[in-house]
PDB file of C-alpha atoms in Angstrom:
ATOM      1  CA  UNK A  30      22.506  90.437  61.438  1.00  0.00           C
ATOM      2  CA  UNK A  31      19.559  90.982  59.100  1.00  0.00           C
ATOM      3  CA  UNK A  32      20.845  94.436  58.180  1.00  0.00           C
ATOM      4  CA  UNK A  33      24.232  92.961  57.271  1.00  0.00           C
ATOM      5  CA  UNK A  34      22.650  90.287  55.073  1.00  0.00           C
ATOM      6  CA  UNK A  35      20.555  92.971  53.354  1.00  0.00           C
ATOM      7  CA  UNK A  36      23.658  95.088  52.666  1.00  0.00           C
ATOM      8  CA  UNK A  37      25.547  92.121  51.220  1.00  0.00           C
ATOM      9  CA  UNK A  38      22.680  91.036  48.968  1.00  0.00           C
ATOM     10  CA  UNK A  39      22.256  94.608  47.734  1.00  0.00           C
ATOM     11  CA  UNK A  40      25.997  95.076  47.105  1.00  0.00           C
ATOM     12  CA  UNK A  41      26.245  91.811  45.169  1.00  0.00           C
ATOM     13  CA  UNK A  42      23.039  92.331  43.200  1.00  0.00           C
ATOM     14  CA  UNK A  43      21.375  89.239  44.643  1.00  0.00           C
ATOM     15  CA  UNK A  44      18.414  91.325  45.832  1.00  0.00           C
ATOM     16  CA  UNK A  45      17.563  92.324  42.245  1.00  0.00           C
ATOM     17  CA  UNK A  46      17.697  88.714  41.061  1.00  0.00           C
ATOM     18  CA  UNK A  47      15.432  87.570  43.901  1.00  0.00           C
ATOM     19  CA  UNK A  48      12.934  90.352  43.209  1.00  0.00           C
ATOM     20  CA  UNK A  49      12.959  89.528  39.490  1.00  0.00           C
ATOM     21  CA  UNK A  50      12.149  85.889  40.236  1.00  0.00           C
ATOM     22  CA  UNK A  51       9.903  86.168  43.294  1.00  0.00           C
ATOM     23  CA  UNK A  52       8.446  89.613  42.711  1.00  0.00           C
ATOM     24  CA  UNK A  53       8.474  92.617  45.015  1.00  0.00           C
ATOM     25  CA  UNK A  54       7.040  90.683  47.964  1.00  0.00           C
ATOM     26  CA  UNK A  55       9.816  88.109  48.346  1.00  0.00           C
ATOM     27  CA  UNK A  56       9.676  88.090  52.153  1.00  0.00           C
ATOM     28  CA  UNK A  57      13.076  89.750  52.436  1.00  0.00           C
ATOM     29  CA  UNK A  58      11.944  92.477  54.840  1.00  0.00           C
ATOM     30  CA  UNK A  59      10.325  89.966  57.188  1.00  0.00           C
ATOM     31  CA  UNK A  60      13.420  87.766  57.042  1.00  0.00           C
ATOM     32  CA  UNK A  61      15.620  90.786  57.780  1.00  0.00           C
ATOM     33  CA  UNK A  62      13.526  91.674  60.851  1.00  0.00           C
ATOM     34  CA  UNK A  63      13.544  88.061  62.069  1.00  0.00           C
ATOM     35  CA  UNK A  64      17.337  87.866  61.762  1.00  0.00           C
ATOM     36  CA  UNK A  65      17.750  91.182  63.570  1.00  0.00           C
ATOM     37  CA  UNK A  66      15.617  89.897  66.459  1.00  0.00           C
ATOM     38  CA  UNK A  67      17.277  86.476  66.592  1.00  0.00           C
ATOM     39  CA  UNK A  68      20.874  87.700  66.284  1.00  0.00           C
ATOM     40  CA  UNK A  69      21.188  91.276  67.554  1.00  0.00           C
ATOM     41  CA  UNK A  70      24.576  92.901  67.540  1.00  0.00           C
ATOM     42  CA  UNK A  71      25.758  93.649  71.045  1.00  0.00           C
ATOM     43  CA  UNK A  72      28.017  96.610  71.750  1.00  0.00           C
ATOM     44  CA  UNK A  73      30.250  96.703  74.808  1.00  0.00           C
ATOM     45  CA  UNK A  74      28.683  98.798  77.539  1.00  0.00           C
ATOM     46  CA  UNK A  75      30.170 102.300  77.531  1.00  0.00           C
ATOM     47  CA  UNK A  76      31.429 103.968  80.707  1.00  0.00           C
ATOM     48  CA  UNK A  77      28.400 106.284  80.639  1.00  0.00           C
ATOM     49  CA  UNK A  78      26.076 103.284  80.354  1.00  0.00           C
ATOM     50  CA  UNK A  79      27.846 101.496  83.209  1.00  0.00           C
ATOM     51  CA  UNK A  80      27.421 104.586  85.382  1.00  0.00           C
ATOM     52  CA  UNK A  81      23.710 104.807  84.522  1.00  0.00           C
ATOM     53  CA  UNK A  82      23.326 101.103  85.332  1.00  0.00           C
ATOM     54  CA  UNK A  83      25.062 101.497  88.697  1.00  0.00           C
ATOM     55  CA  UNK A  84      23.408 104.746  89.807  1.00  0.00           C
ATOM     56  CA  UNK A  85      19.920 104.604  88.272  1.00  0.00           C
ATOM     57  CA  UNK A  86      18.844 101.281  86.769  1.00  0.00           C
ATOM     58  CA  UNK A  87      20.183  98.772  89.308  1.00  0.00           C
ATOM     59  CA  UNK A  88      18.843 100.730  92.322  1.00  0.00           C
ATOM     60  CA  UNK A  89      15.422 101.001  90.623  1.00  0.00           C
ATOM     61  CA  UNK A  90      15.453  97.262  89.951  1.00  0.00           C
ATOM     62  CA  UNK A  91      16.477  96.496  93.539  1.00  0.00           C
ATOM     63  CA  UNK A  92      13.662  98.591  94.999  1.00  0.00           C
ATOM     64  CA  UNK A  93      11.213  96.937  92.569  1.00  0.00           C
ATOM     65  CA  UNK A  94       9.939 100.186  91.128  1.00  0.00           C
ATOM     66  CA  UNK A  95      11.067 102.066  88.050  1.00  0.00           C
ATOM     67  CA  UNK A  96      10.040 105.701  87.652  1.00  0.00           C
ATOM     68  CA  UNK A  97       9.701 107.397  84.269  1.00  0.00           C
ATOM     69  CA  UNK A  98      13.205 108.966  84.471  1.00  0.00           C
ATOM     70  CA  UNK A  99      14.620 105.560  85.493  1.00  0.00           C
ATOM     71  CA  UNK A 100      12.985 103.928  82.493  1.00  0.00           C
ATOM     72  CA  UNK A 101      14.267 106.624  80.125  1.00  0.00           C
ATOM     73  CA  UNK A 102      17.803 105.925  81.392  1.00  0.00           C
ATOM     74  CA  UNK A 103      17.188 102.188  80.946  1.00  0.00           C
ATOM     75  CA  UNK A 104      15.953 102.676  77.357  1.00  0.00           C
ATOM     76  CA  UNK A 105      19.043 104.765  76.570  1.00  0.00           C
ATOM     77  CA  UNK A 106      21.460 102.151  77.938  1.00  0.00           C
ATOM     78  CA  UNK A 107      19.603  99.262  76.279  1.00  0.00           C
ATOM     79  CA  UNK A 108      19.763 101.067  72.916  1.00  0.00           C
ATOM     80  CA  UNK A 109      23.493 101.643  73.311  1.00  0.00           C
ATOM     81  CA  UNK A 110      24.208  97.990  74.092  1.00  0.00           C
ATOM     82  CA  UNK A 111      21.721  96.142  71.884  1.00  0.00           C
ATOM     83  CA  UNK A 112      21.215  98.653  69.054  1.00  0.00           C
ATOM     84  CA  UNK A 113      17.460  98.320  69.582  1.00  0.00           C
ATOM     85  CA  UNK A 114      15.166 101.173  70.522  1.00  0.00           C
ATOM     86  CA  UNK A 115      12.665 100.089  73.171  1.00  0.00           C
ATOM     87  CA  UNK A 116       9.400 101.887  73.826  1.00  0.00           C
ATOM     88  CA  UNK A 117       8.317 103.220  77.192  1.00  0.00           C
ATOM     89  CA  UNK A 118       6.146 100.562  78.853  1.00  0.00           C
ATOM     90  CA  UNK A 119       4.126  99.906  81.968  1.00  0.00           C
ATOM     91  CA  UNK A 120       4.547  96.125  81.567  1.00  0.00           C
ATOM     92  CA  UNK A 121       6.584  95.045  84.590  1.00  0.00           C
ATOM     93  CA  UNK A 122       7.254  91.572  83.210  1.00  0.00           C
ATOM     94  CA  UNK A 123       8.622  93.022  79.976  1.00  0.00           C
ATOM     95  CA  UNK A 124      10.960  95.293  81.926  1.00  0.00           C
ATOM     96  CA  UNK A 125      12.216  92.499  84.178  1.00  0.00           C
ATOM     97  CA  UNK A 126      13.129  90.409  81.145  1.00  0.00           C
ATOM     98  CA  UNK A 127      15.046  93.267  79.509  1.00  0.00           C
ATOM     99  CA  UNK A 128      16.711  94.313  82.783  1.00  0.00           C
ATOM    100  CA  UNK A 129      18.000  90.760  83.268  1.00  0.00           C
ATOM    101  CA  UNK A 130      19.395  90.823  79.745  1.00  0.00           C
ATOM    102  CA  UNK A 131      21.063  94.179  80.399  1.00  0.00           C
ATOM    103  CA  UNK A 132      22.455  92.896  83.716  1.00  0.00           C
ATOM    104  CA  UNK A 133      24.345  90.200  81.785  1.00  0.00           C
ATOM    105  CA  UNK A 134      25.828  92.855  79.494  1.00  0.00           C
ATOM    106  CA  UNK A 135      26.892  94.879  82.550  1.00  0.00           C
ATOM    107  CA  UNK A 136      28.506  91.837  84.180  1.00  0.00           C
ATOM    108  CA  UNK A 137      30.331  91.038  80.933  1.00  0.00           C
ATOM    109  CA  UNK A 138      31.585  94.640  80.736  1.00  0.00           C
ATOM    110  CA  UNK A 139      32.978  94.376  84.271  1.00  0.00           C
ATOM    111  CA  UNK A 140      34.907  91.137  83.658  1.00  0.00           C
TER     112      UNK A 140
END
């Protein structure tokens, strides 16, 4: 959502007015990032992503262990759905949180 707000303010000239009044450091970039994190755009899960979920990600989650190739598939699917590029991580808790979020997107795609 932050990217959309930035595009609108640029197209209407509001960004120039704000920078003229508040200066170059008006907090717009931070606000844009915060909006992007709070309100990410969600894309419907593609057929390829559903297949990766069913054949790679879900089985890895069920066995409680995600290999490097599994995680690369997960990062690819997450990026397709949430338009956010994750980094490779060894933090199990971080992965569980994101996998649960992706599971909801998969379930919504199957309804």
